[in-house]
Coordinates of C-alpha atoms in Angstrom, one line a residue:
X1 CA 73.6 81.3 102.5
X2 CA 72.0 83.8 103.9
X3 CA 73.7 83.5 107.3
X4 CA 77.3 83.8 105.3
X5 CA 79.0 87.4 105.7
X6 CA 79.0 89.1 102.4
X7 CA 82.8 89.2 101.7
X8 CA 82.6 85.1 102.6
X9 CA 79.8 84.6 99.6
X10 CA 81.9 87.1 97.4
X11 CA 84.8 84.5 97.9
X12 CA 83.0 81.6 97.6
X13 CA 81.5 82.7 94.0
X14 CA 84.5 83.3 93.5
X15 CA 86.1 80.1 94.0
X16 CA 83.2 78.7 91.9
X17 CA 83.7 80.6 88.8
X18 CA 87.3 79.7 89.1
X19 CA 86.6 76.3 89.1
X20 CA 84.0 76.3 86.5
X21 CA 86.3 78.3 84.0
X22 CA 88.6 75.5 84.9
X23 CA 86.9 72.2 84.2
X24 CA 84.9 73.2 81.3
X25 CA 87.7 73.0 78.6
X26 CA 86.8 68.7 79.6
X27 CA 83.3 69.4 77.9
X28 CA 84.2 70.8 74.9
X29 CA 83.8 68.3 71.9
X30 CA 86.8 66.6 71.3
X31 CA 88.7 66.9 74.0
X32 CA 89.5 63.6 74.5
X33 CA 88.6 62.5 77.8
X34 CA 88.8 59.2 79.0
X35 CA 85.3 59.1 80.1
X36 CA 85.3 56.1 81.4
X37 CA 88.3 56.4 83.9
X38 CA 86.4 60.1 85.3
X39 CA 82.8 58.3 85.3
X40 CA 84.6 55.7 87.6
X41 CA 86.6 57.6 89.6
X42 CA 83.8 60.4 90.2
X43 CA 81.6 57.4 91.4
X44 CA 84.2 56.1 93.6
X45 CA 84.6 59.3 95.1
X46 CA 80.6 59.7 95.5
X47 CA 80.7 56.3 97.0
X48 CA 83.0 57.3 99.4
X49 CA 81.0 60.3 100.8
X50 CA 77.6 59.0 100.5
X51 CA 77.8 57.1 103.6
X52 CA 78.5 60.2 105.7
X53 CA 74.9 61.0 104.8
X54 CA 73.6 57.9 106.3
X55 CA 72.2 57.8 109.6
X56 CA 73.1 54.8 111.4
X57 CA 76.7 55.1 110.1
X58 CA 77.5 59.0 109.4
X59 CA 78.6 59.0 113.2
X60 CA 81.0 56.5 112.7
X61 CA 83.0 57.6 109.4
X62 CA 85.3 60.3 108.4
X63 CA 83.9 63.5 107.8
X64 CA 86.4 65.1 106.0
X65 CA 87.3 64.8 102.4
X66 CA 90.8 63.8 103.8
X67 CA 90.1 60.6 104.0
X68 CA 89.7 60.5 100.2
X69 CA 92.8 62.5 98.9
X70 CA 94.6 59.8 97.5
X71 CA 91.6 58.9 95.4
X72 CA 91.5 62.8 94.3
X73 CA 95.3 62.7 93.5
X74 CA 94.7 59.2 91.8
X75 CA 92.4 61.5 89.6
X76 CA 95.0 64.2 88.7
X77 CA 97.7 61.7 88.3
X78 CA 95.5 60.1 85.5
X79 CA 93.5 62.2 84.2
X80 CA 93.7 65.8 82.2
X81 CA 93.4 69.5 84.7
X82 CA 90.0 69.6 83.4
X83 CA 88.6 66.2 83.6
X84 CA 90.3 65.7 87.2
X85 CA 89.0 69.0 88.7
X86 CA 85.1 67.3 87.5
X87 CA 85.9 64.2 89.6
X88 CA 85.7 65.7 92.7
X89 CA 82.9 68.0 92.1
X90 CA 79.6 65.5 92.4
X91 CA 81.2 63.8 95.9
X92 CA 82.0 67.1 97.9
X93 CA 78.3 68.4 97.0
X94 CA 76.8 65.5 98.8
X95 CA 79.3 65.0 101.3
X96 CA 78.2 65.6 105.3
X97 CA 78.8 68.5 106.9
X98 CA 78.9 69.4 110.3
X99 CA 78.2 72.6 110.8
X100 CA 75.6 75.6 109.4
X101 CA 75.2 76.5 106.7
X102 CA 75.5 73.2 104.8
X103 CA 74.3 74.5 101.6
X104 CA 77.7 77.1 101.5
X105 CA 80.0 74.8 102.9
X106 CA 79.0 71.8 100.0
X107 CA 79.7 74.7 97.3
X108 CA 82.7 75.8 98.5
X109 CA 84.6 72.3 99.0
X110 CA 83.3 71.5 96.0
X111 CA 85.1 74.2 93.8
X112 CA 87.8 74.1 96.7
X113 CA 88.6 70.7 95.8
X114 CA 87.9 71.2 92.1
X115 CA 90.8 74.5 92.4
X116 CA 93.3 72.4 94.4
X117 CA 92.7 68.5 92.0
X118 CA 92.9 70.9 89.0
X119 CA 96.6 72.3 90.4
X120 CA 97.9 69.0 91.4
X121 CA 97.2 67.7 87.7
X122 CA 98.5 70.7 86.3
X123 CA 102.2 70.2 88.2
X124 CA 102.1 66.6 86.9
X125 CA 101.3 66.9 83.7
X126 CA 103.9 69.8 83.6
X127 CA 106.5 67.3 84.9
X128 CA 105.8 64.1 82.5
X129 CA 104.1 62.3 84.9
X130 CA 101.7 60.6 83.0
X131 CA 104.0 58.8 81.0
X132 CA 106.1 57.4 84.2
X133 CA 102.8 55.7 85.5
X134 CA 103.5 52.8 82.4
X135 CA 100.3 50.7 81.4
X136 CA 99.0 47.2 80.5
X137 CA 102.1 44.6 79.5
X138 CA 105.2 44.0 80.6
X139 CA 106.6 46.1 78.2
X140 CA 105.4 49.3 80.2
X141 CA 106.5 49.3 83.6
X142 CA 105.9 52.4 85.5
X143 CA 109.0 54.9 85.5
X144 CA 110.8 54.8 89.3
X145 CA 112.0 56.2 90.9
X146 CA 111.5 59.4 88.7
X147 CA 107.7 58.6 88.5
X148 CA 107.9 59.9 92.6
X149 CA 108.9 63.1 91.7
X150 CA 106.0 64.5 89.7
X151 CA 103.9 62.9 92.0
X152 CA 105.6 64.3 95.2
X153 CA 105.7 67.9 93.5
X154 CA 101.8 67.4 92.6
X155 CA 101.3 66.4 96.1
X156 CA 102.9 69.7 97.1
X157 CA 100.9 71.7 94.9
X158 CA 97.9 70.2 95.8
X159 CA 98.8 70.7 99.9
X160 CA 99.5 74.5 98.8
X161 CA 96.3 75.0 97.1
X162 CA 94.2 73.3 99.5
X163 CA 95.8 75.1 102.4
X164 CA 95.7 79.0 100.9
X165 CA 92.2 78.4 100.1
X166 CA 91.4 76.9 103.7
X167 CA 93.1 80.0 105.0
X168 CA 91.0 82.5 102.6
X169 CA 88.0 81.5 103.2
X170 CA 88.9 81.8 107.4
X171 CA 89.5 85.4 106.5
X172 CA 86.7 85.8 104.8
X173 CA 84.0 84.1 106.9
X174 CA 85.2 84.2 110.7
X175 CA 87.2 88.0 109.8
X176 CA 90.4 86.3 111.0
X177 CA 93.7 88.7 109.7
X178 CA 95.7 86.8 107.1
X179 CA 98.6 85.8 109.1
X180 CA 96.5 83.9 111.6
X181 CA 93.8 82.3 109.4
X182 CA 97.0 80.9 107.3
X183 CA 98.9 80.4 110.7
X184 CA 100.6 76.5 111.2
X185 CA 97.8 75.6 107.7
X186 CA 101.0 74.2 105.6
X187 CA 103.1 72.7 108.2
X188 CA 100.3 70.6 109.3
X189 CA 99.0 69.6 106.4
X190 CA 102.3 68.8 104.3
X191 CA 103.3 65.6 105.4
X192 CA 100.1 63.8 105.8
X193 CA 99.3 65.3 101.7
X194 CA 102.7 63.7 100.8
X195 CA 101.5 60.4 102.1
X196 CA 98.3 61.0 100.2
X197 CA 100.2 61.7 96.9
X198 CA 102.1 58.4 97.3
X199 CA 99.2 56.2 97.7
X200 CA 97.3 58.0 94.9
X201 CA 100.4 57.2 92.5
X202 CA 100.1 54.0 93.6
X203 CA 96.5 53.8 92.9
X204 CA 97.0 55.7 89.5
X205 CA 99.6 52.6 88.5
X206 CA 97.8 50.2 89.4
X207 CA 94.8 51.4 87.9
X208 CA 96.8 51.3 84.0
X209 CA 98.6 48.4 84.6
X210 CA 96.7 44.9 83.3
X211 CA 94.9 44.2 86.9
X212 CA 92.7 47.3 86.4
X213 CA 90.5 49.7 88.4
X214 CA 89.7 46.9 90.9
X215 CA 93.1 46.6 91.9
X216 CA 93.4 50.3 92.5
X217 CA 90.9 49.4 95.2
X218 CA 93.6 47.2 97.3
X219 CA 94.8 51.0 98.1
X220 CA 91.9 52.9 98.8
X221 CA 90.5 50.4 101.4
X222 CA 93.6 50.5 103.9
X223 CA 94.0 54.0 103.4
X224 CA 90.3 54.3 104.0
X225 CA 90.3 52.1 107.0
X226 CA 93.3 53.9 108.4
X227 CA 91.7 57.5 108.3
X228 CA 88.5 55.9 109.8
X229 CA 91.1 54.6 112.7
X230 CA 92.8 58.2 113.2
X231 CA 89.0 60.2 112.9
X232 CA 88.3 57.9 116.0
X233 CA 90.8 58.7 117.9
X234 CA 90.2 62.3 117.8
X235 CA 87.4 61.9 118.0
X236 CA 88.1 60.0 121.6
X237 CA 91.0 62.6 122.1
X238 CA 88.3 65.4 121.7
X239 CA 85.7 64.2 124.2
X240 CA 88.3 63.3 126.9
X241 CA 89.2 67.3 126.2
X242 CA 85.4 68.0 126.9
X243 CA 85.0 66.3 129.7
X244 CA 88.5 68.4 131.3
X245 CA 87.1 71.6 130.1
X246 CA 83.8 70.8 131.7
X247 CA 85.0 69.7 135.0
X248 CA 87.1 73.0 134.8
X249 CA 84.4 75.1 134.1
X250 CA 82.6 73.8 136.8
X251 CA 85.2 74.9 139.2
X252 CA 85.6 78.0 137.7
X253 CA 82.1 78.7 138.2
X254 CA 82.2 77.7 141.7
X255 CA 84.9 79.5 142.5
X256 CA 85.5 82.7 139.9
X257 CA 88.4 84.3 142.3
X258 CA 90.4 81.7 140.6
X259 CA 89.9 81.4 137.2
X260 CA 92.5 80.7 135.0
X261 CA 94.8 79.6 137.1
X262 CA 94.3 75.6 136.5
X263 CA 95.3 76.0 133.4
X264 CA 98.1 77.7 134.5
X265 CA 99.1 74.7 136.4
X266 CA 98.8 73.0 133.6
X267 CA 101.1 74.4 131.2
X268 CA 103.5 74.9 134.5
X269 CA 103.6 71.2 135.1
X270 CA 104.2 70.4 131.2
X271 CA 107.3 72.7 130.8
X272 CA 109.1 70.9 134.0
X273 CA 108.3 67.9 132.5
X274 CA 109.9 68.6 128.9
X275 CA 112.9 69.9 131.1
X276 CA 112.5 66.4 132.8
X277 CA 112.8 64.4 129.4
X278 CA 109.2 62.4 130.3
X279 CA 108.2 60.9 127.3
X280 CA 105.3 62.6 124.8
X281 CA 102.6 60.1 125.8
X282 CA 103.1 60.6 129.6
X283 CA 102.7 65.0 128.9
X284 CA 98.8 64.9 128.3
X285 CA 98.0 63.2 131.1
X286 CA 100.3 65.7 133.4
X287 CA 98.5 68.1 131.9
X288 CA 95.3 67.1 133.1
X289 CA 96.7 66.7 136.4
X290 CA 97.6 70.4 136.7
X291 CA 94.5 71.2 135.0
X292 CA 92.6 68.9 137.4
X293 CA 94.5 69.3 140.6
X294 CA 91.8 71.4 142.4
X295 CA 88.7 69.5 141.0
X296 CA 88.2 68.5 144.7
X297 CA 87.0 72.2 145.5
X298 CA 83.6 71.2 143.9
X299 CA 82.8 69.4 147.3
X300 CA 83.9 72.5 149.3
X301 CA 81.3 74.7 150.3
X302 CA 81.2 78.1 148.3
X303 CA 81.0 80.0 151.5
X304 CA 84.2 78.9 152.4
X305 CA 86.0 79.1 149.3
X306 CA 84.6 83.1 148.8
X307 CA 85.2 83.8 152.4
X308 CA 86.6 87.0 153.2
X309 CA 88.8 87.0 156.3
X310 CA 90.3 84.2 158.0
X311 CA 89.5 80.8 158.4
X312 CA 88.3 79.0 161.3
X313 CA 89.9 75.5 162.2
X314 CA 86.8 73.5 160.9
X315 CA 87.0 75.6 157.8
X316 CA 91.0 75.0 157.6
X317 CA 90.0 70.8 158.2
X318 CA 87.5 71.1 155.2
X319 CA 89.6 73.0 152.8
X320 CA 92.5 70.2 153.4
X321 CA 89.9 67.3 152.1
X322 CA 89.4 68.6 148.8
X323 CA 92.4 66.5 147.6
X324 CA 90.5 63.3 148.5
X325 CA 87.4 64.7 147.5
X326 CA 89.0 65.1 143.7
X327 CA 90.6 62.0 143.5
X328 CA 86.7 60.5 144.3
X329 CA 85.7 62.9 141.3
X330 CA 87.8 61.5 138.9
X331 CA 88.3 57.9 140.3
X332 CA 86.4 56.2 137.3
X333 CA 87.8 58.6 134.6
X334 CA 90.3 55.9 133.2
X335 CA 92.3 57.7 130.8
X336 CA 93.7 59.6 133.4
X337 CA 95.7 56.9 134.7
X338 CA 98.4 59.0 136.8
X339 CA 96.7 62.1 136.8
X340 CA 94.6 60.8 139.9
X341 CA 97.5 60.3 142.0
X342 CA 98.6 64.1 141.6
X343 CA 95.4 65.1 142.1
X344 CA 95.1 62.9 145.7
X345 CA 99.0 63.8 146.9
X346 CA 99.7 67.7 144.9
X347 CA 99.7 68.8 148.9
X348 CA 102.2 66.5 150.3
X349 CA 105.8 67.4 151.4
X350 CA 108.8 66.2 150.6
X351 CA 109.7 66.2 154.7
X352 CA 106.3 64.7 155.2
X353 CA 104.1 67.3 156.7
X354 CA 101.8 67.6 154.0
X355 CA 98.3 66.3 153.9
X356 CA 96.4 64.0 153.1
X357 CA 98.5 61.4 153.6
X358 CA 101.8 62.9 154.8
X359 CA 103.9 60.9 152.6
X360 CA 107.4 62.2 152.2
X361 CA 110.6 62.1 149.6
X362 CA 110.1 59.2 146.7
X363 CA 106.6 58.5 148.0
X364 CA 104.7 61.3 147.1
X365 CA 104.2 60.3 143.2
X366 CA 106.5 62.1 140.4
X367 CA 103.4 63.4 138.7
X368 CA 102.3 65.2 142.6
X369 CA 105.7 66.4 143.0
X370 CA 105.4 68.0 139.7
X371 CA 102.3 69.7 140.1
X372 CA 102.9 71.1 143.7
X373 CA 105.9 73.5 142.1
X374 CA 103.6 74.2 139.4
X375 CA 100.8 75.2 141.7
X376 CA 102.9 77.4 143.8
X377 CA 104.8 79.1 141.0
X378 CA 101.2 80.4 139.7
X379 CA 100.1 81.0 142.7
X380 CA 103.0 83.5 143.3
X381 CA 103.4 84.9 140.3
X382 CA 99.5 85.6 139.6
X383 CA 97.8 88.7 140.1
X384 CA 94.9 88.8 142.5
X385 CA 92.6 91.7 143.5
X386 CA 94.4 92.2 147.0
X387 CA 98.3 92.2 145.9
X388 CA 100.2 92.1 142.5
X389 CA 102.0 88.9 141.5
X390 CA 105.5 88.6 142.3
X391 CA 108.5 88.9 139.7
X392 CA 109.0 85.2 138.3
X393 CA 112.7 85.6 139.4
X394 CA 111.1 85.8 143.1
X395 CA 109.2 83.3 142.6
X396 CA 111.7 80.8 141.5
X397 CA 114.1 81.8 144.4
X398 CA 111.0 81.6 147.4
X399 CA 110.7 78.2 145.7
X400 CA 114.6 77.4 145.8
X401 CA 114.2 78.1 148.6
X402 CA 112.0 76.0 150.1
X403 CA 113.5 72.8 147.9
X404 CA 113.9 70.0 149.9
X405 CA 111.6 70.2 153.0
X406 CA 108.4 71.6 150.8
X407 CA 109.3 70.9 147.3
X408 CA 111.2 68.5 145.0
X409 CA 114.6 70.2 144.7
X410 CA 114.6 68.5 140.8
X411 CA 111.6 69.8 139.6
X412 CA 112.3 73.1 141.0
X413 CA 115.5 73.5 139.0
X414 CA 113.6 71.9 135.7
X415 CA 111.1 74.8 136.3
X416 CA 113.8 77.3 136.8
X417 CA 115.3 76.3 133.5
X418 CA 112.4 75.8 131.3
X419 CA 111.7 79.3 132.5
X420 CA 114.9 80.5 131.3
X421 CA 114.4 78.7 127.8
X422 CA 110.9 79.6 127.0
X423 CA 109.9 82.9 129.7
X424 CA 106.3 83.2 131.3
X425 CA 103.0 85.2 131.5
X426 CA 100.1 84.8 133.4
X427 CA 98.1 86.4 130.7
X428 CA 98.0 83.1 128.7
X429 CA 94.8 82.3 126.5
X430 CA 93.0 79.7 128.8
X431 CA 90.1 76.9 127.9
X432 CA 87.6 77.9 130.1
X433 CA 87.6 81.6 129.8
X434 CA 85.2 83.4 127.8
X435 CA 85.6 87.0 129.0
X436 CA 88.9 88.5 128.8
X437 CA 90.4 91.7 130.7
X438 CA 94.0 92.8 131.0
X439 CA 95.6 91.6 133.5
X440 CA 99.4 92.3 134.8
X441 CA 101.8 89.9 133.6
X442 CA 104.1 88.3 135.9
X443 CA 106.3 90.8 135.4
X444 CA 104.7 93.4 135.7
X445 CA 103.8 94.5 132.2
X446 CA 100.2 94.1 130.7
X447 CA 98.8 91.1 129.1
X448 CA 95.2 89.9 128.0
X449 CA 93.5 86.3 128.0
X450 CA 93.3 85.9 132.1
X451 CA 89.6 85.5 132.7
X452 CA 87.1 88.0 134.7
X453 CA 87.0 87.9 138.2
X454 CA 85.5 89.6 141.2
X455 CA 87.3 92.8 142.9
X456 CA 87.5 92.2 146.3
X457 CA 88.8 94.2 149.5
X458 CA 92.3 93.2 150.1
X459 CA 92.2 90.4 152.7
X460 CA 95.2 89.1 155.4
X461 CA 95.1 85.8 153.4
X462 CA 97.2 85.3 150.5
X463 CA 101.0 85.3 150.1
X464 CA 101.9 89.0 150.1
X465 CA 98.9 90.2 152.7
X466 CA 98.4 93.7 153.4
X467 CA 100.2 94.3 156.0
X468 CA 103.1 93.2 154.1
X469 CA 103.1 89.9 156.3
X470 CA 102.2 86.5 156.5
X471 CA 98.6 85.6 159.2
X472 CA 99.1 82.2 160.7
X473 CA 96.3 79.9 160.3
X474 CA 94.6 82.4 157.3
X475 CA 93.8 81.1 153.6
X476 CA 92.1 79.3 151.1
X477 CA 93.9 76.4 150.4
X478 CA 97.1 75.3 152.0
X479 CA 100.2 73.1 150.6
X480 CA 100.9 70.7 153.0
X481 CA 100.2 72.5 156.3
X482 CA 102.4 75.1 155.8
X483 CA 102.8 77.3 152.0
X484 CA 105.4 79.4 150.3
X485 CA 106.8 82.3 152.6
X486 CA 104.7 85.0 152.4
X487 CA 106.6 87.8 153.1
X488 CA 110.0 87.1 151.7
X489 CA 111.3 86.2 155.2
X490 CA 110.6 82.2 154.5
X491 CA 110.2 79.1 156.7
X492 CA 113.3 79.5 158.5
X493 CA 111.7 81.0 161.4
X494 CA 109.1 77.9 162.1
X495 CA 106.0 80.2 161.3
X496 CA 102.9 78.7 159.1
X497 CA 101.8 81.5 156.7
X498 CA 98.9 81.2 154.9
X499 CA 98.8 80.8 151.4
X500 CA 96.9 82.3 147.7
X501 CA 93.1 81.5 147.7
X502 CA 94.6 80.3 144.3
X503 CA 96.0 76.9 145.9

């Protein structure tokens, strides 16, 4: 506790005193409590968390309590405010916890839970519910559809609850302001808490009708085994995440004069694919091609990559292998899938001068046709120590204008009019960077979120050089032989500009 800020243990007492005042009223003699029902549905609920606590299988179940909401709302659905807010008090204090310190976290979602149970049974007790949950014999059949509606409204009261609490205590402990610590809580939360509430009534009729608490258990189990399902997958989701990020991080770190703009790329290649119509599962994995595309730079040596000045032929050759050189990265990184092939062809042409392969038109993959306008939007419209970024509108017509020899004239327009629907700036918050200084947005105004980098001399090799023109043969990565015109003049003329260290 010690390690808790002060105005987080002020909130936390709180919250325990409020919880306390609110279940005692079930321990005053004659209350009438149906002991039995909160003796078995507290032990349920302990059941439920203990295992969390074991060693060879906390890895493997949920660790949140949400797993166990329709059991709580079972609770307020059949029990009194008092008695219900009790149930969930013995469970949360043994429950596993993830992070430091456990001691303050097991307090708090104990009298968090306690709070938001005790609401939830308040709001159906308010509305009749207990009496539309019927009992033992035929002659008291359970009240639907009205019996949904106090449940529903306790499920909402219950999501509420839960959800300002969640936010206070994010206010209170990391010193977030209001807005954001409450920020996207409730929408997220809501539906899955109204899915909770029905299989809680469910439980709670079951539970007075003449099959008994066992039956109640038919419920629980698939509702149990389904959160158990879902905390895997994000759990899969989350390390596929990590090992991005840390393949990311390892280029940044490699090569700082570019940080950020992967990322970029990323969120670049998403918004032409939305303008596309690709379908939701096929986004991710576009994602992580933009975020991946220059992975192969890891095999490049850092003295070429930080070189200042132009290239030299052999240093041009081995720039223009780091395509294959990423692809072998993430060959055996199955869930991928497409992502590899964008990451091998992102430098192919569409009139098939590119490299490494020189495929042209419909054979460069979607995915790589995608990501090369992505790459050379950022590339243009990024900031870099030697030149400012160039207006998005100039971006979009250098790329317009190199549509159909360079770049896919269809994702060109889908990024010119997810532009127009949704704007951008370079000064996005990125996953990999952990120092922050303003940087220009593409516009010109000031932004913050683009990562630290080194100020170097301004160099001949980049899109808008010095001398206000483009240096054959200069650069740190080319796209497809031959880049974006440099210098506003194009490809009309035949010449091969160099390109943005960023590509």
């Amino acid at each position: 506790m010690r390690a808790t800020p002060l105005a987080a243990r002020a909130h936390i007492l709180a919250a325990v005193v409020c919880a306390t005042l609110c279940a005692l009223p079930a321990l005053r003699p004659g209350a009438g409590i149906a002991w039995t029902t909160v003796g078995l549905l507290t032990a349920l609920y302990l059941a439920c968390e203990l295992p969390g606590r074991c060693r060879l299988l906390g890895s493997s179940v949920p660790i949140s309590a949400g797993s166990f909401f329709p059991l709580l709302l079972a609770a307020a659905f059949l029990l009194p405010p008092a008695a219900a807010a009790l149930v969930a008090i013995p469970g949360s204090l043994v429950g596993r916890v993830e992070h430091a310190p456990a001691t303050a976290r097991r307090i708090w979602r104990a009298a968090q839970l306690a709070l938001t149970v005790w609401a939830a049974s308040c709001v159906h007790g308010l509305l009749g519910g207990g009496a539309t949950l019927g009992g033992p014999g035929p002659e008291r059949l359970p009240d639907f559809p009205y019996a949904l509606l106090p449940a529903c409204a306790a499920a909402l009261a219950f999501s509420l609850v839960l959800t300002a609490l969640d936010g206070s205590i994010l206010a209170t402990a990391e010193r977030l302001p209001l807005r954001r610590a409450w920020s996207g809580l409730l929408p997220r939360s809501l539906g899955p808490h109204l899915v909770h509430g029905l299989a809680g009534l469910m439980m709670a009729v079951l539970w007075r009708s003449s099959y008994g608490p066992v039956s109640a258990l038919f419920v629980l189990l698939p509702m149990y085994i389904s959160c158990w399902i879902f905390s895997q997958y994000h759990r899969e989701h989350a390390a596929h995440r990590a090992t991005i990020r840390a393949l990311v991080q390892a280029v940044d770190i490699k090569d700082t004069y570019t940080r950020g703009h992967s990322e970029r790329v990323g969120r670049a290649s998403v918004l032409i694919a939305r303008e596309l119509g690709m379908a939701e599962d096929r986004l991710e994995v576009l994602r992580f091609a933009g975020i991946l595309h220059d992975v192969g730079k890891l095999c490049v040596p850092t003295r070429v990559l930080r070189k200042d000045g132009p290239l030299t032929p052999e240093e041009r050759r081995v720039i223009e292998l780091h395509p294959e050189y990423g692809h072998e990265i993430v060959r055996g990184i199955g869930f991928l899938g497409e992502a590899r092939a964008a990451i091998l062809h992102h430098h192919e042409r569409l009139d098939g001068s590119g490299y490494p392969y020189g495929l042209s038109g419909r054979e460069i993959p979607e995915f790589a046709r995608v990501v090369a306008v992505a790459d050379a939007f950022d590339a243009m419209t990024s900031t870099r120590s030697y030149r400012r970024g160039r207006p998005v509108p100039a971006a979009v017509e250098e790329l317009k204008r190199c549509a159909g020899t360079q770049f896919d004239p269809q994702m060109v327009r889908a990024l010119a009019r997810g532009l127009d629907r949704h704007g951008w700036s370079t000064a996005s918050t990125v996953v990999t960077a952990d120092e922050t200084v303003p940087v220009p947005r593409a516009g010109g105004g000031e932004g913050t979120g683009a990562a630290r980098r080194p100020v170097r001399p301004r160099s001949s090799d980049g899109l808008e050089p010095a001398a206000g023109r483009a240096a054959p043969g200069d650069g740190r990565d080319v796209a497809g032989g031959r880049a974006v015109a440099t210098d506003g003049s194009g490809l009309a003329s035949g010449a091969q500009p160099s390109v943005d260290r960023t590509r």
